[in-house]
Amino acid sequence: MGQTEDFETAGIPCLWMRGGTSKGAYFLASELPAEAAARDDLLLRIMGSPDPAQIDGIGGADPLTSKVAVLAPPSRPDADVDYLFLQVFVDRALVSDAQGCGNILAGVGPAAIERGLVAVAGDETQVRIHMRNTGEIALAHVQTPGGRVTYRGEARIDGVPGHHAPVPLLFEGLAGAMCGALLPSGNPVDVIDGVECTLIDNGMPCVILRASDMGITGIESREALDGDTALKARLESIRLQAGPRMTLGGVSEKSVPKMTLVSPPQAGGVISTRSFIPHRCHAGIGVFAAVSVATACTLPGTPAAEVAVLPEGARFAIEHPTGAAEVLLELGADGKVQRAGTLRTARKLFDGRVFPRA
């Protein structure tokens, strides 16, 4: 019996978790095929892709619920665990490691402890996470009273009902994590197809442009924007041209850069966003995308800065269709972002074995 048949009959240990405003399957690297093509084929069959409904898998028919975290012992001395994020496309036979995911990252610390990769260290355990997609380190604070992870607490984040244990995340050195520079084109503003854009990477490559320049208000519903085929075609044209300028090469088969439409805030935040990931409108906004948008708000002359209402302190509320994502920015004396952070929550949904389709 080959490995494929073994997986189909015996299943694979899988921890299914909500991380931030996403859901995903958390696996140990040692329990997946070592070869990337075989691993990706297996994950497609686990999630039920390609199929818009993912009816024959555990994916939730949405990019936000078709995600994977692969955990392994640390490959560098300043980390406690390695984390590889994989986006499993819903309606395409494609698995991408071209980006990280700060929401799924929120579940990595708890999952690493649950799986025995990291030992509990008191009532709160700090987990240093090597984000293999970008090569950076994130520090997660996980609540571990009584020697085990707890998911109960009073922290709330928009887009998730109820309240849960807080998982603060801190990042350093995010600038140019994937593109080599905060502004990979060298410009705070580029013009593509006649539209002013900021090409920025502070943890997530994003193309940030004014919603009004695309003929919309920027406060439309997710459903309305998903149904606007003309808008999405214009965004994709800009995205395909932005990819090479951001040192990402051809991006037709990649999930980055993200396209983010910005407009003035509507609910007391810093800025309002509608983010595409990359072809469907996000129900919220990704953690690293929110950091990149917040950073763009601090750059004079950019589309984001022109519509933003900057806060007096370090807390940037980035509005999105279901609320706001809170980003903490520490600015240096030169006005440049030195460190970024955010508050997320996570919850274990089930722990068992998953069986891929044949």
mmCIF file of C-alpha atoms in Angstrom:
data_model
loop_
_atom_site.group_PDB
_atom_site.id
_atom_site.type_symbol
_atom_site.label_atom_id
_atom_site.label_comp_id
_atom_site.label_asym_id
_atom_site.label_seq_id
_atom_site.Cartn_x
_atom_site.Cartn_y
_atom_site.Cartn_z
ATOM 1 C CA MET A 1 0.000 0.000 0.000
ATOM 2 C CA GLY A 2 1.444 3.396 -1.015
ATOM 3 C CA GLN A 3 1.524 6.575 1.032
ATOM 4 C CA THR A 4 -1.547 7.972 -0.778
ATOM 5 C CA GLU A 5 -3.604 4.927 0.149
ATOM 6 C CA ASP A 6 -2.284 5.119 3.722
ATOM 7 C CA PHE A 7 -3.542 8.687 4.052
ATOM 8 C CA GLU A 8 -6.929 7.767 2.609
ATOM 9 C CA THR A 9 -7.460 4.841 4.980
ATOM 10 C CA ALA A 10 -5.665 5.934 8.148
ATOM 11 C CA GLY A 11 -6.133 9.687 7.919
ATOM 12 C CA ILE A 12 -3.739 12.415 9.043
ATOM 13 C CA PRO A 13 -3.605 14.117 12.461
ATOM 14 C CA CYS A 14 -5.164 17.547 12.048
ATOM 15 C CA LEU A 15 -5.876 20.407 14.420
ATOM 16 C CA TRP A 16 -8.658 22.610 13.009
ATOM 17 C CA MET A 17 -8.561 26.095 14.486
ATOM 18 C CA ARG A 18 -9.912 29.569 14.122
ATOM 19 C CA GLY A 19 -7.046 32.020 14.004
ATOM 20 C CA GLY A 20 -8.164 35.647 14.072
ATOM 21 C CA THR A 21 -10.861 35.996 11.415
ATOM 22 C CA SER A 22 -9.773 32.907 9.459
ATOM 23 C CA LYS A 23 -10.000 29.143 9.898
ATOM 24 C CA GLY A 24 -7.428 26.582 8.909
ATOM 25 C CA ALA A 25 -5.929 23.127 9.313
ATOM 26 C CA TYR A 26 -2.764 22.895 11.418
ATOM 27 C CA PHE A 27 -0.428 20.011 10.629
ATOM 28 C CA LEU A 28 2.991 18.860 11.759
ATOM 29 C CA ALA A 29 5.437 18.876 8.844
ATOM 30 C CA SER A 30 6.574 15.390 9.859
ATOM 31 C CA GLU A 31 3.075 14.028 9.169
ATOM 32 C CA LEU A 32 2.828 15.432 5.621
ATOM 33 C CA PRO A 33 4.757 14.428 2.499
ATOM 34 C CA ALA A 34 8.181 16.056 2.443
ATOM 35 C CA GLU A 35 8.023 16.781 -1.288
ATOM 36 C CA ALA A 36 6.091 20.009 -1.979
ATOM 37 C CA ALA A 37 4.104 18.770 -4.986
ATOM 38 C CA ALA A 38 2.902 15.667 -3.127
ATOM 39 C CA ARG A 39 2.069 17.747 -0.061
ATOM 40 C CA ASP A 40 0.083 20.266 -2.093
ATOM 41 C CA ASP A 41 -1.837 17.532 -3.902
ATOM 42 C CA LEU A 42 -2.767 16.047 -0.536
ATOM 43 C CA LEU A 43 -3.931 19.405 0.828
ATOM 44 C CA LEU A 44 -6.106 20.035 -2.216
ATOM 45 C CA ARG A 45 -7.794 16.684 -1.619
ATOM 46 C CA ILE A 46 -8.209 17.412 2.085
ATOM 47 C CA MET A 47 -9.812 20.804 1.461
ATOM 48 C CA GLY A 48 -11.945 19.620 -1.446
ATOM 49 C CA SER A 49 -10.387 21.877 -4.102
ATOM 50 C CA PRO A 50 -10.888 22.735 -6.867
ATOM 51 C CA ASP A 51 -14.619 23.169 -6.266
ATOM 52 C CA PRO A 52 -16.450 26.424 -5.430
ATOM 53 C CA ALA A 53 -18.331 24.603 -2.665
ATOM 54 C CA GLN A 54 -15.385 22.432 -1.495
ATOM 55 C CA ILE A 55 -18.178 19.963 -0.815
ATOM 56 C CA ASP A 56 -15.898 16.907 -0.692
ATOM 57 C CA GLY A 57 -13.429 18.372 1.796
ATOM 58 C CA ILE A 58 -13.147 20.400 4.975
ATOM 59 C CA GLY A 59 -12.667 23.785 3.277
ATOM 60 C CA GLY A 60 -15.438 26.306 3.830
ATOM 61 C CA ALA A 61 -15.892 27.538 0.231
ATOM 62 C CA ASP A 62 -14.093 30.781 1.059
ATOM 63 C CA PRO A 63 -10.402 31.777 0.952
ATOM 64 C CA LEU A 64 -10.670 32.676 4.651
ATOM 65 C CA THR A 65 -11.540 29.077 5.553
ATOM 66 C CA SER A 66 -9.235 27.265 3.140
ATOM 67 C CA LYS A 67 -5.904 27.792 4.851
ATOM 68 C CA VAL A 68 -3.143 25.572 6.223
ATOM 69 C CA ALA A 69 -0.410 25.997 8.827
ATOM 70 C CA VAL A 70 2.517 23.554 8.742
ATOM 71 C CA LEU A 71 4.467 23.455 12.010
ATOM 72 C CA ALA A 72 7.930 22.053 12.654
ATOM 73 C CA PRO A 73 10.736 22.292 15.213
ATOM 74 C CA PRO A 74 12.674 25.562 14.829
ATOM 75 C CA SER A 75 15.305 25.787 12.122
ATOM 76 C CA ARG A 76 16.989 28.811 13.720
ATOM 77 C CA PRO A 77 18.161 29.453 17.300
ATOM 78 C CA ASP A 78 16.040 32.559 17.932
ATOM 79 C CA ALA A 79 12.736 30.716 17.345
ATOM 80 C CA ASP A 80 10.662 28.131 19.182
ATOM 81 C CA VAL A 81 8.743 26.821 16.175
ATOM 82 C CA ASP A 82 8.760 27.051 12.376
ATOM 83 C CA TYR A 83 5.486 28.059 10.675
ATOM 84 C CA LEU A 84 4.777 27.733 6.970
ATOM 85 C CA PHE A 85 1.484 29.199 5.750
ATOM 86 C CA LEU A 86 -0.202 27.717 2.692
ATOM 87 C CA GLN A 87 -3.232 29.236 0.949
ATOM 88 C CA VAL A 88 -5.316 26.495 -0.651
ATOM 89 C CA PHE A 89 -7.303 28.068 -3.456
ATOM 90 C CA VAL A 90 -10.990 27.190 -3.458
ATOM 91 C CA ASP A 91 -11.868 26.805 -7.135
ATOM 92 C CA ARG A 92 -8.379 26.226 -8.559
ATOM 93 C CA ALA A 93 -5.914 23.369 -8.115
ATOM 94 C CA LEU A 94 -3.389 25.720 -6.562
ATOM 95 C CA VAL A 95 -1.610 25.884 -3.207
ATOM 96 C CA SER A 96 0.469 29.024 -2.617
ATOM 97 C CA ASP A 97 3.227 29.822 -0.143
ATOM 98 C CA ALA A 98 3.748 33.274 -1.674
ATOM 99 C CA GLN A 99 2.496 35.085 1.410
ATOM 100 C CA GLY A 100 2.147 34.796 5.153
ATOM 101 C CA CYS A 101 -1.075 34.997 7.150
ATOM 102 C CA GLY A 102 -1.271 36.919 10.390
ATOM 103 C CA ASN A 103 -4.682 35.540 11.287
ATOM 104 C CA ILE A 104 -3.653 31.898 11.040
ATOM 105 C CA LEU A 105 -0.457 32.982 12.837
ATOM 106 C CA ALA A 106 -2.610 33.693 15.899
ATOM 107 C CA GLY A 107 -3.263 29.963 16.240
ATOM 108 C CA VAL A 108 0.358 28.877 15.783
ATOM 109 C CA GLY A 109 1.456 29.488 19.380
ATOM 110 C CA PRO A 110 -1.476 27.565 20.886
ATOM 111 C CA ALA A 111 -1.124 24.787 18.280
ATOM 112 C CA ALA A 112 2.619 24.459 18.931
ATOM 113 C CA ILE A 113 1.909 23.976 22.625
ATOM 114 C CA GLU A 114 -0.989 21.584 21.955
ATOM 115 C CA ARG A 115 1.281 19.471 19.730
ATOM 116 C CA GLY A 116 4.178 19.411 22.202
ATOM 117 C CA LEU A 117 6.569 21.518 20.114
ATOM 118 C CA VAL A 118 6.739 24.227 22.803
ATOM 119 C CA ALA A 119 6.690 23.727 26.575
ATOM 120 C CA VAL A 120 4.405 25.760 28.825
ATOM 121 C CA ALA A 121 6.252 28.431 30.818
ATOM 122 C CA GLY A 122 3.922 29.698 33.530
ATOM 123 C CA ASP A 123 0.508 31.294 33.226
ATOM 124 C CA GLU A 124 1.562 32.998 29.984
ATOM 125 C CA THR A 125 3.890 31.365 27.477
ATOM 126 C CA GLN A 126 5.826 33.394 24.948
ATOM 127 C CA VAL A 127 6.278 31.611 21.623
ATOM 128 C CA ARG A 128 8.842 32.880 19.115
ATOM 129 C CA ILE A 129 7.537 31.918 15.687
ATOM 130 C CA HIS A 130 9.764 31.704 12.627
ATOM 131 C CA MET A 131 7.475 32.691 9.754
ATOM 132 C CA ARG A 132 9.059 30.705 6.940
ATOM 133 C CA ASN A 133 7.128 32.530 4.198
ATOM 134 C CA THR A 134 8.963 35.773 4.984
ATOM 135 C CA GLY A 135 11.875 34.704 7.186
ATOM 136 C CA GLU A 136 10.789 36.983 10.037
ATOM 137 C CA ILE A 137 10.148 36.265 13.723
ATOM 138 C CA ALA A 138 6.825 36.959 15.436
ATOM 139 C CA LEU A 139 6.365 36.894 19.196
ATOM 140 C CA ALA A 140 3.038 35.486 20.419
ATOM 141 C CA HIS A 141 1.817 35.601 24.011
ATOM 142 C CA VAL A 142 -0.341 32.538 24.773
ATOM 143 C CA GLN A 143 -2.448 32.179 27.896
ATOM 144 C CA THR A 144 -1.466 28.920 29.679
ATOM 145 C CA PRO A 145 -2.844 28.929 33.242
ATOM 146 C CA GLY A 146 -2.518 25.623 35.042
ATOM 147 C CA GLY A 147 -0.030 24.306 32.508
ATOM 148 C CA ARG A 148 -2.300 24.177 29.455
ATOM 149 C CA VAL A 149 -3.619 26.455 26.740
ATOM 150 C CA THR A 150 -6.865 28.226 27.504
ATOM 151 C CA TYR A 151 -9.053 29.764 24.847
ATOM 152 C CA ARG A 152 -11.373 31.470 27.324
ATOM 153 C CA GLY A 153 -10.971 35.162 27.977
ATOM 154 C CA GLU A 154 -12.431 38.620 27.553
ATOM 155 C CA ALA A 155 -10.679 39.788 24.389
ATOM 156 C CA ARG A 156 -12.883 40.661 21.423
ATOM 157 C CA ILE A 157 -11.966 41.265 17.798
ATOM 158 C CA ASP A 158 -14.267 42.515 15.056
ATOM 159 C CA GLY A 159 -15.436 39.788 12.705
ATOM 160 C CA VAL A 160 -15.535 37.129 15.427
ATOM 161 C CA PRO A 161 -18.537 36.739 17.754
ATOM 162 C CA GLY A 162 -18.024 36.356 21.487
ATOM 163 C CA HIS A 163 -14.872 36.826 23.545
ATOM 164 C CA HIS A 164 -11.752 34.715 23.930
ATOM 165 C CA ALA A 165 -8.263 34.609 25.367
ATOM 166 C CA PRO A 166 -6.070 37.356 23.915
ATOM 167 C CA VAL A 167 -3.150 36.466 21.654
ATOM 168 C CA PRO A 168 -0.997 39.607 21.276
ATOM 169 C CA LEU A 169 1.401 39.443 18.327
ATOM 170 C CA LEU A 170 4.500 41.605 17.926
ATOM 171 C CA PHE A 171 6.610 41.986 14.774
ATOM 172 C CA GLU A 172 9.943 43.548 13.933
ATOM 173 C CA GLY A 173 11.721 43.877 10.618
ATOM 174 C CA LEU A 174 8.589 43.477 8.503
ATOM 175 C CA ALA A 175 9.533 46.135 5.954
ATOM 176 C CA GLY A 176 10.215 44.504 2.604
ATOM 177 C CA ALA A 177 9.627 41.029 4.014
ATOM 178 C CA MET A 178 8.624 39.686 0.600
ATOM 179 C CA CYS A 179 9.584 42.471 -1.818
ATOM 180 C CA GLY A 180 12.964 43.498 -0.416
ATOM 181 C CA ALA A 181 11.947 47.065 0.490
ATOM 182 C CA LEU A 182 9.056 48.870 2.129
ATOM 183 C CA LEU A 183 8.424 50.662 -1.179
ATOM 184 C CA PRO A 184 9.794 48.161 -3.696
ATOM 185 C CA SER A 185 9.318 50.489 -6.681
ATOM 186 C CA GLY A 186 11.196 53.218 -4.816
ATOM 187 C CA ASN A 187 8.195 55.545 -4.996
ATOM 188 C CA PRO A 188 5.480 56.421 -2.462
ATOM 189 C CA VAL A 189 3.107 56.796 -5.427
ATOM 190 C CA ASP A 190 3.090 54.985 -8.776
ATOM 191 C CA VAL A 191 0.565 55.509 -11.556
ATOM 192 C CA ILE A 192 -0.801 52.350 -13.191
ATOM 193 C CA ASP A 193 -3.584 52.498 -15.769
ATOM 194 C CA GLY A 194 -3.978 56.154 -14.834
ATOM 195 C CA VAL A 195 -4.616 55.358 -11.154
ATOM 196 C CA GLU A 196 -2.392 56.508 -8.280
ATOM 197 C CA CYS A 197 -1.217 53.538 -6.232
ATOM 198 C CA THR A 198 1.134 52.863 -3.352
ATOM 199 C CA LEU A 199 3.079 49.629 -3.800
ATOM 200 C CA ILE A 200 4.039 48.693 -0.253
ATOM 201 C CA ASP A 201 5.271 45.691 1.729
ATOM 202 C CA ASN A 202 5.318 45.968 5.516
ATOM 203 C CA GLY A 203 4.610 42.293 6.077
ATOM 204 C CA MET A 204 2.183 41.887 3.169
ATOM 205 C CA PRO A 205 2.642 43.135 -0.399
ATOM 206 C CA CYS A 206 -0.286 45.463 -1.068
ATOM 207 C CA VAL A 207 -1.384 47.819 -3.810
ATOM 208 C CA ILE A 208 -3.246 50.635 -2.080
ATOM 209 C CA LEU A 209 -5.463 52.953 -4.127
ATOM 210 C CA ARG A 210 -8.325 55.349 -3.530
ATOM 211 C CA ALA A 211 -11.754 53.795 -3.951
ATOM 212 C CA SER A 212 -12.970 57.028 -5.532
ATOM 213 C CA ASP A 213 -10.420 56.640 -8.324
ATOM 214 C CA MET A 214 -12.146 53.373 -9.209
ATOM 215 C CA GLY A 215 -15.567 55.011 -9.351
ATOM 216 C CA ILE A 216 -16.897 53.688 -6.036
ATOM 217 C CA THR A 217 -17.302 55.056 -2.508
ATOM 218 C CA GLY A 218 -15.277 52.378 -0.738
ATOM 219 C CA ILE A 219 -18.024 51.543 1.732
ATOM 220 C CA GLU A 220 -19.913 49.142 -0.530
ATOM 221 C CA SER A 221 -20.729 45.692 0.822
ATOM 222 C CA ARG A 222 -18.483 42.744 0.167
ATOM 223 C CA GLU A 223 -21.219 41.135 -1.923
ATOM 224 C CA ALA A 224 -21.666 44.216 -4.099
ATOM 225 C CA LEU A 225 -17.946 44.441 -4.815
ATOM 226 C CA ASP A 226 -17.658 40.723 -5.547
ATOM 227 C CA GLY A 227 -20.422 41.132 -8.114
ATOM 228 C CA ASP A 228 -18.783 44.115 -9.833
ATOM 229 C CA THR A 229 -16.966 42.319 -12.639
ATOM 230 C CA ALA A 230 -15.818 45.538 -14.308
ATOM 231 C CA LEU A 231 -14.182 46.742 -11.086
ATOM 232 C CA LYS A 232 -12.481 43.399 -10.524
ATOM 233 C CA ALA A 233 -11.140 43.387 -14.082
ATOM 234 C CA ARG A 234 -9.616 46.844 -13.569
ATOM 235 C CA LEU A 235 -8.087 45.774 -10.267
ATOM 236 C CA GLU A 236 -6.583 42.655 -11.831
ATOM 237 C CA SER A 237 -5.059 44.680 -14.667
ATOM 238 C CA ILE A 238 -3.357 46.944 -12.121
ATOM 239 C CA ARG A 239 -2.304 43.969 -9.986
ATOM 240 C CA LEU A 240 -0.643 42.167 -12.888
ATOM 241 C CA GLN A 241 1.373 45.291 -13.734
ATOM 242 C CA ALA A 242 2.241 45.946 -10.083
ATOM 243 C CA GLY A 243 3.717 42.476 -9.548
ATOM 244 C CA PRO A 244 6.959 43.039 -11.512
ATOM 245 C CA ARG A 245 7.345 46.547 -10.064
ATOM 246 C CA MET A 246 7.213 44.951 -6.595
ATOM 247 C CA THR A 247 9.894 42.366 -7.532
ATOM 248 C CA LEU A 248 7.239 39.639 -7.353
ATOM 249 C CA GLY A 249 7.500 38.784 -11.060
ATOM 250 C CA GLY A 250 4.420 37.485 -12.839
ATOM 251 C CA VAL A 251 1.571 37.245 -10.324
ATOM 252 C CA SER A 252 -1.258 35.730 -12.383
ATOM 253 C CA GLU A 253 -0.847 32.491 -10.406
ATOM 254 C CA LYS A 254 0.005 34.165 -7.078
ATOM 255 C CA SER A 255 -2.140 35.380 -4.205
ATOM 256 C CA VAL A 256 -0.077 38.556 -3.828
ATOM 257 C CA PRO A 257 -0.078 41.485 -4.042
ATOM 258 C CA LYS A 258 -3.357 42.204 -2.293
ATOM 259 C CA MET A 259 -5.481 44.974 -3.779
ATOM 260 C CA THR A 260 -6.760 47.394 -1.143
ATOM 261 C CA LEU A 261 -9.220 50.204 -1.823
ATOM 262 C CA VAL A 262 -9.140 52.995 0.757
ATOM 263 C CA SER A 263 -11.576 55.765 1.651
ATOM 264 C CA PRO A 264 -12.192 58.120 4.609
ATOM 265 C CA PRO A 265 -13.088 56.359 7.889
ATOM 266 C CA GLN A 266 -16.762 55.926 8.699
ATOM 267 C CA ALA A 267 -16.728 54.761 12.331
ATOM 268 C CA GLY A 268 -14.044 56.746 14.129
ATOM 269 C CA GLY A 269 -11.101 54.765 12.802
ATOM 270 C CA VAL A 270 -8.076 55.863 10.811
ATOM 271 C CA ILE A 271 -9.135 54.692 7.354
ATOM 272 C CA SER A 272 -11.751 52.500 5.670
ATOM 273 C CA THR A 273 -10.655 49.556 3.508
ATOM 274 C CA ARG A 274 -11.967 47.010 1.053
ATOM 275 C CA SER A 275 -9.319 44.358 0.466
ATOM 276 C CA PHE A 276 -9.221 41.722 -2.287
ATOM 277 C CA ILE A 277 -7.384 38.402 -1.641
ATOM 278 C CA PRO A 278 -6.721 38.759 -4.524
ATOM 279 C CA HIS A 279 -9.914 38.192 -6.534
ATOM 280 C CA ARG A 280 -12.584 38.113 -3.839
ATOM 281 C CA CYS A 281 -13.409 40.871 -1.416
ATOM 282 C CA HIS A 282 -12.204 40.067 2.098
ATOM 283 C CA ALA A 283 -14.828 39.956 4.848
ATOM 284 C CA GLY A 284 -12.291 41.809 7.003
ATOM 285 C CA ILE A 285 -8.620 42.522 6.364
ATOM 286 C CA GLY A 286 -5.566 40.377 6.993
ATOM 287 C CA VAL A 287 -3.262 41.234 9.887
ATOM 288 C CA PHE A 288 -0.225 41.994 7.745
ATOM 289 C CA ALA A 289 -2.328 43.804 5.152
ATOM 290 C CA ALA A 290 -3.678 46.004 7.962
ATOM 291 C CA VAL A 291 -0.097 46.730 9.068
ATOM 292 C CA SER A 292 0.854 47.676 5.505
ATOM 293 C CA VAL A 293 -2.196 49.955 5.181
ATOM 294 C CA ALA A 294 -1.519 51.616 8.545
ATOM 295 C CA THR A 295 2.075 52.211 7.489
ATOM 296 C CA ALA A 296 0.934 53.763 4.192
ATOM 297 C CA CYS A 297 -1.201 56.185 6.191
ATOM 298 C CA THR A 298 2.009 57.607 7.695
ATOM 299 C CA LEU A 299 3.638 58.285 4.295
ATOM 300 C CA PRO A 300 2.865 61.835 3.098
ATOM 301 C CA GLY A 301 1.310 62.172 -0.318
ATOM 302 C CA THR A 302 0.081 58.602 -0.638
ATOM 303 C CA PRO A 303 -3.557 57.783 -1.442
ATOM 304 C CA ALA A 304 -3.912 56.338 2.067
ATOM 305 C CA ALA A 305 -2.467 59.403 3.788
ATOM 306 C CA GLU A 306 -4.778 61.703 1.847
ATOM 307 C CA VAL A 307 -7.956 60.031 3.148
ATOM 308 C CA ALA A 308 -6.724 58.934 6.588
ATOM 309 C CA VAL A 309 -7.467 60.550 9.934
ATOM 310 C CA LEU A 310 -4.264 59.863 11.845
ATOM 311 C CA PRO A 311 -4.553 59.006 15.556
ATOM 312 C CA GLU A 312 -2.779 60.908 18.310
ATOM 313 C CA GLY A 313 -1.165 57.748 19.648
ATOM 314 C CA ALA A 314 0.080 54.428 18.307
ATOM 315 C CA ARG A 315 -3.286 52.670 17.880
ATOM 316 C CA PHE A 316 -4.494 52.556 14.272
ATOM 317 C CA ALA A 317 -8.040 51.254 13.760
ATOM 318 C CA ILE A 318 -8.214 49.988 10.172
ATOM 319 C CA GLU A 319 -11.886 49.774 9.252
ATOM 320 C CA HIS A 320 -13.143 46.900 7.074
ATOM 321 C CA PRO A 321 -16.559 45.451 6.097
ATOM 322 C CA THR A 322 -17.177 43.761 9.466
ATOM 323 C CA GLY A 323 -15.557 46.199 11.886
ATOM 324 C CA ALA A 324 -11.979 47.313 12.422
ATOM 325 C CA ALA A 325 -8.566 45.717 12.903
ATOM 326 C CA GLU A 326 -6.387 47.331 15.550
ATOM 327 C CA VAL A 327 -2.755 47.870 14.591
ATOM 328 C CA LEU A 328 -0.086 49.237 16.915
ATOM 329 C CA LEU A 329 2.710 51.192 15.243
ATOM 330 C CA GLU A 330 5.839 52.429 16.980
ATOM 331 C CA LEU A 331 7.440 55.274 15.033
ATOM 332 C CA GLY A 332 11.080 56.262 15.295
ATOM 333 C CA ALA A 333 12.417 59.805 15.564
ATOM 334 C CA ASP A 334 12.560 59.867 11.763
ATOM 335 C CA GLY A 335 8.844 59.101 11.553
ATOM 336 C CA LYS A 336 9.451 55.625 10.121
ATOM 337 C CA VAL A 337 7.692 52.563 11.508
ATOM 338 C CA GLN A 338 10.044 50.604 13.782
ATOM 339 C CA ARG A 339 7.742 47.938 15.222
ATOM 340 C CA ALA A 340 4.185 46.752 14.642
ATOM 341 C CA GLY A 341 1.771 44.733 16.689
ATOM 342 C CA THR A 342 -1.807 43.572 16.804
ATOM 343 C CA LEU A 343 -4.233 41.765 19.077
ATOM 344 C CA ARG A 344 -5.814 38.553 17.819
ATOM 345 C CA THR A 345 -7.640 35.615 19.361
ATOM 346 C CA ALA A 346 -7.751 31.934 18.438
ATOM 347 C CA ARG A 347 -9.802 28.872 19.321
ATOM 348 C CA LYS A 348 -9.369 25.136 18.890
ATOM 349 C CA LEU A 349 -12.361 23.771 16.967
ATOM 350 C CA PHE A 350 -11.469 20.090 16.680
ATOM 351 C CA ASP A 351 -8.514 17.775 17.046
ATOM 352 C CA GLY A 352 -8.584 14.476 15.177
ATOM 353 C CA ARG A 353 -7.774 12.862 11.864
ATOM 354 C CA VAL A 354 -8.751 14.122 8.436
ATOM 355 C CA PHE A 355 -9.278 11.833 5.443
ATOM 356 C CA PRO A 356 -8.432 13.100 1.949
ATOM 357 C CA ARG A 357 -10.602 12.177 -0.989
ATOM 358 C CA ALA A 358 -9.251 9.543 -3.354
#
